Amino acid sequence: MHAVASRRRRQGFTLIESIGAIILLGIAAAGIVTVQSGVFNSQNRARYLAAGVELQQACAERLVGVRNQQGYSAVATGLCSGVGSGGGFSAPTYTLTVGGTSTSPCSGSTCTAVISVSPAASAAAAPPNLTLQFSSY
């Protein structure tokens, strides 16, 4: 009978063990919440930068379209004014250079267009500039 009573006392967890398990679960949950908020911030930043890159891409497509339809010398400043702004960015701007010297329209054998967008908020990051190389052929 003594063996049966001793087994009954050993079944289950003590109060200290239960409190320890609850503390460990709380620490694990806090860690998961911290990591999850970092993931959400990264996703928001990526979505924000993607909006800026899309504006740059729209401008680049317009420049390439003008180059293909109207010719090399038709690539000039002001072609991206109709692209507009959005996603927290201004309308894209670009500079045309030939051999490091600013020009408009493209002249010479090659012309480089550097397309950039500016974030509306001063603390926000802008995507890197997009560079296109046009050649006269």
PDB file of C-alpha atoms in Angstrom:
ATOM      1  CA  MET A   1       0.000   0.000   0.000  1.00  0.00           C
ATOM      2  CA  HIS A   2       2.900   2.312   0.675  1.00  0.00           C
ATOM      3  CA  ALA A   3       4.044   1.867  -2.983  1.00  0.00           C
ATOM      4  CA  VAL A   4       0.613   2.897  -4.318  1.00  0.00           C
ATOM      5  CA  ALA A   5       0.515   6.073  -2.202  1.00  0.00           C
ATOM      6  CA  SER A   6       4.027   6.995  -3.284  1.00  0.00           C
ATOM      7  CA  ARG A   7       3.086   6.625  -6.995  1.00  0.00           C
ATOM      8  CA  ARG A   8       0.084   8.916  -6.580  1.00  0.00           C
ATOM      9  CA  ARG A   9       2.252  11.682  -5.192  1.00  0.00           C
ATOM     10  CA  ARG A  10       4.647  11.477  -8.151  1.00  0.00           C
ATOM     11  CA  GLN A  11       2.015  11.875 -10.873  1.00  0.00           C
ATOM     12  CA  GLY A  12       1.713  15.296 -12.576  1.00  0.00           C
ATOM     13  CA  PHE A  13       3.925  18.384 -12.316  1.00  0.00           C
ATOM     14  CA  THR A  14       4.848  20.436  -9.311  1.00  0.00           C
ATOM     15  CA  LEU A  15       3.942  24.109  -9.069  1.00  0.00           C
ATOM     16  CA  ILE A  16       7.587  25.137  -9.647  1.00  0.00           C
ATOM     17  CA  GLU A  17       7.812  23.030 -12.813  1.00  0.00           C
ATOM     18  CA  SER A  18       4.567  24.518 -14.136  1.00  0.00           C
ATOM     19  CA  ILE A  19       5.727  28.089 -13.467  1.00  0.00           C
ATOM     20  CA  GLY A  20       9.059  27.344 -15.164  1.00  0.00           C
ATOM     21  CA  ALA A  21       7.303  25.978 -18.259  1.00  0.00           C
ATOM     22  CA  ILE A  22       5.023  29.048 -18.434  1.00  0.00           C
ATOM     23  CA  ILE A  23       8.030  31.375 -18.182  1.00  0.00           C
ATOM     24  CA  LEU A  24       9.851  29.528 -20.985  1.00  0.00           C
ATOM     25  CA  LEU A  25       6.781  29.649 -23.207  1.00  0.00           C
ATOM     26  CA  GLY A  26       6.424  33.388 -22.523  1.00  0.00           C
ATOM     27  CA  ILE A  27      10.044  34.034 -23.512  1.00  0.00           C
ATOM     28  CA  ALA A  28       9.606  31.996 -26.707  1.00  0.00           C
ATOM     29  CA  ALA A  29       6.403  33.882 -27.583  1.00  0.00           C
ATOM     30  CA  ALA A  30       8.115  37.244 -27.028  1.00  0.00           C
ATOM     31  CA  GLY A  31      10.943  36.186 -29.352  1.00  0.00           C
ATOM     32  CA  ILE A  32       8.492  35.146 -32.061  1.00  0.00           C
ATOM     33  CA  VAL A  33       6.624  38.462 -31.822  1.00  0.00           C
ATOM     34  CA  THR A  34       9.899  40.402 -32.135  1.00  0.00           C
ATOM     35  CA  VAL A  35      10.988  38.463 -35.219  1.00  0.00           C
ATOM     36  CA  GLN A  36       7.539  38.760 -36.790  1.00  0.00           C
ATOM     37  CA  SER A  37       7.513  42.563 -36.492  1.00  0.00           C
ATOM     38  CA  GLY A  38      10.903  42.675 -38.217  1.00  0.00           C
ATOM     39  CA  VAL A  39       9.512  40.590 -41.071  1.00  0.00           C
ATOM     40  CA  PHE A  40       6.548  42.954 -41.478  1.00  0.00           C
ATOM     41  CA  ASN A  41       8.870  45.985 -41.552  1.00  0.00           C
ATOM     42  CA  SER A  42      11.031  44.342 -44.223  1.00  0.00           C
ATOM     43  CA  GLN A  43       7.985  43.526 -46.348  1.00  0.00           C
ATOM     44  CA  ASN A  44       6.711  47.111 -46.103  1.00  0.00           C
ATOM     45  CA  ARG A  45      10.115  48.507 -47.093  1.00  0.00           C
ATOM     46  CA  ALA A  46      10.346  46.127 -50.058  1.00  0.00           C
ATOM     47  CA  ARG A  47       6.845  47.092 -51.214  1.00  0.00           C
ATOM     48  CA  TYR A  48       7.740  50.784 -50.879  1.00  0.00           C
ATOM     49  CA  LEU A  49      10.961  50.449 -52.881  1.00  0.00           C
ATOM     50  CA  ALA A  50       9.181  48.369 -55.524  1.00  0.00           C
ATOM     51  CA  ALA A  51       6.842  51.326 -56.154  1.00  0.00           C
ATOM     52  CA  GLY A  52       9.846  53.563 -56.851  1.00  0.00           C
ATOM     53  CA  VAL A  53      11.436  50.986 -59.142  1.00  0.00           C
ATOM     54  CA  GLU A  54       8.159  50.666 -61.077  1.00  0.00           C
ATOM     55  CA  LEU A  55       8.174  54.414 -61.730  1.00  0.00           C
ATOM     56  CA  GLN A  56      11.761  54.198 -62.945  1.00  0.00           C
ATOM     57  CA  GLN A  57      10.858  51.262 -65.167  1.00  0.00           C
ATOM     58  CA  ALA A  58       7.905  53.132 -66.689  1.00  0.00           C
ATOM     59  CA  CYS A  59      10.202  56.025 -67.557  1.00  0.00           C
ATOM     60  CA  ALA A  60      12.802  53.660 -69.007  1.00  0.00           C
ATOM     61  CA  GLU A  61      10.167  51.954 -71.160  1.00  0.00           C
ATOM     62  CA  ARG A  62       9.027  55.320 -72.462  1.00  0.00           C
ATOM     63  CA  LEU A  63      12.591  56.292 -73.384  1.00  0.00           C
ATOM     64  CA  VAL A  64      13.206  52.963 -75.119  1.00  0.00           C
ATOM     65  CA  GLY A  65       9.872  53.244 -76.947  1.00  0.00           C
ATOM     66  CA  VAL A  66      10.752  56.708 -78.248  1.00  0.00           C
ATOM     67  CA  ARG A  67      14.184  55.419 -79.272  1.00  0.00           C
ATOM     68  CA  ASN A  68      12.653  52.511 -81.181  1.00  0.00           C
ATOM     69  CA  GLN A  69       9.747  54.416 -82.782  1.00  0.00           C
ATOM     70  CA  GLN A  70      11.181  57.861 -83.520  1.00  0.00           C
ATOM     71  CA  GLY A  71      14.912  57.262 -83.561  1.00  0.00           C
ATOM     72  CA  TYR A  72      17.983  57.922 -81.498  1.00  0.00           C
ATOM     73  CA  SER A  73      17.941  61.703 -81.811  1.00  0.00           C
ATOM     74  CA  ALA A  74      14.339  61.867 -80.493  1.00  0.00           C
ATOM     75  CA  VAL A  75      15.464  60.796 -77.010  1.00  0.00           C
ATOM     76  CA  ALA A  76      15.430  64.132 -75.170  1.00  0.00           C
ATOM     77  CA  THR A  77      14.618  65.541 -71.750  1.00  0.00           C
ATOM     78  CA  GLY A  78      11.005  65.835 -70.679  1.00  0.00           C
ATOM     79  CA  LEU A  79       9.811  62.506 -72.100  1.00  0.00           C
ATOM     80  CA  CYS A  80       8.921  61.080 -68.660  1.00  0.00           C
ATOM     81  CA  SER A  81       6.830  64.014 -67.471  1.00  0.00           C
ATOM     82  CA  GLY A  82       3.641  62.059 -68.214  1.00  0.00           C
ATOM     83  CA  VAL A  83       4.632  59.044 -66.106  1.00  0.00           C
ATOM     84  CA  GLY A  84       3.368  60.735 -62.941  1.00  0.00           C
ATOM     85  CA  SER A  85       4.152  59.992 -59.330  1.00  0.00           C
ATOM     86  CA  GLY A  86       2.909  57.461 -56.839  1.00  0.00           C
ATOM     87  CA  GLY A  87       3.740  55.109 -54.020  1.00  0.00           C
ATOM     88  CA  GLY A  88       5.338  57.892 -51.992  1.00  0.00           C
ATOM     89  CA  PHE A  89       7.681  58.993 -54.798  1.00  0.00           C
ATOM     90  CA  SER A  90       7.870  61.983 -57.097  1.00  0.00           C
ATOM     91  CA  ALA A  91       7.684  61.619 -60.867  1.00  0.00           C
ATOM     92  CA  PRO A  92      10.901  60.145 -62.279  1.00  0.00           C
ATOM     93  CA  THR A  93      13.558  62.485 -63.584  1.00  0.00           C
ATOM     94  CA  TYR A  94      16.517  61.666 -65.773  1.00  0.00           C
ATOM     95  CA  THR A  95      19.638  63.198 -67.189  1.00  0.00           C
ATOM     96  CA  LEU A  96      21.119  62.459 -70.588  1.00  0.00           C
ATOM     97  CA  THR A  97      24.875  62.480 -70.947  1.00  0.00           C
ATOM     98  CA  VAL A  98      27.337  61.825 -73.733  1.00  0.00           C
ATOM     99  CA  GLY A  99      30.855  61.156 -72.522  1.00  0.00           C
ATOM    100  CA  GLY A 100      30.010  62.622 -69.115  1.00  0.00           C
ATOM    101  CA  THR A 101      28.639  65.866 -70.561  1.00  0.00           C
ATOM    102  CA  SER A 102      24.955  66.682 -70.155  1.00  0.00           C
ATOM    103  CA  THR A 103      23.057  66.793 -73.430  1.00  0.00           C
ATOM    104  CA  SER A 104      19.555  66.853 -74.916  1.00  0.00           C
ATOM    105  CA  PRO A 105      18.672  65.281 -77.301  1.00  0.00           C
ATOM    106  CA  CYS A 106      20.988  62.285 -77.564  1.00  0.00           C
ATOM    107  CA  SER A 107      23.860  62.849 -79.948  1.00  0.00           C
ATOM    108  CA  GLY A 108      27.111  61.099 -80.754  1.00  0.00           C
ATOM    109  CA  SER A 109      27.414  57.329 -80.889  1.00  0.00           C
ATOM    110  CA  THR A 110      26.169  56.565 -77.365  1.00  0.00           C
ATOM    111  CA  CYS A 111      23.961  58.368 -74.880  1.00  0.00           C
ATOM    112  CA  THR A 112      23.473  57.468 -71.219  1.00  0.00           C
ATOM    113  CA  ALA A 113      20.221  58.101 -69.352  1.00  0.00           C
ATOM    114  CA  VAL A 114      20.279  58.005 -65.537  1.00  0.00           C
ATOM    115  CA  ILE A 115      16.737  57.746 -64.124  1.00  0.00           C
ATOM    116  CA  SER A 116      15.970  58.590 -60.504  1.00  0.00           C
ATOM    117  CA  VAL A 117      12.974  59.099 -58.245  1.00  0.00           C
ATOM    118  CA  SER A 118      12.809  61.062 -55.004  1.00  0.00           C
ATOM    119  CA  PRO A 119      10.889  59.871 -51.959  1.00  0.00           C
ATOM    120  CA  ALA A 120       8.145  62.163 -50.713  1.00  0.00           C
ATOM    121  CA  ALA A 121       9.224  61.691 -47.076  1.00  0.00           C
ATOM    122  CA  SER A 122      12.690  63.056 -46.353  1.00  0.00           C
ATOM    123  CA  ALA A 123      13.645  60.160 -44.073  1.00  0.00           C
ATOM    124  CA  ALA A 124      12.587  57.465 -46.559  1.00  0.00           C
ATOM    125  CA  ALA A 125      15.127  55.690 -48.728  1.00  0.00           C
ATOM    126  CA  ALA A 126      15.049  55.921 -52.513  1.00  0.00           C
ATOM    127  CA  PRO A 127      15.826  53.017 -54.816  1.00  0.00           C
ATOM    128  CA  PRO A 128      19.165  53.178 -56.629  1.00  0.00           C
ATOM    129  CA  ASN A 129      19.320  55.075 -59.915  1.00  0.00           C
ATOM    130  CA  LEU A 130      18.498  53.157 -63.081  1.00  0.00           C
ATOM    131  CA  THR A 131      21.023  53.638 -65.906  1.00  0.00           C
ATOM    132  CA  LEU A 132      20.298  53.039 -69.603  1.00  0.00           C
ATOM    133  CA  GLN A 133      22.842  53.116 -72.422  1.00  0.00           C
ATOM    134  CA  PHE A 134      21.484  54.124 -75.841  1.00  0.00           C
ATOM    135  CA  SER A 135      23.475  53.601 -78.992  1.00  0.00           C
ATOM    136  CA  SER A 136      23.087  55.111 -82.418  1.00  0.00           C
ATOM    137  CA  TYR A 137      22.880  52.429 -85.095  1.00  0.00           C
TER     138      TYR A 137
END
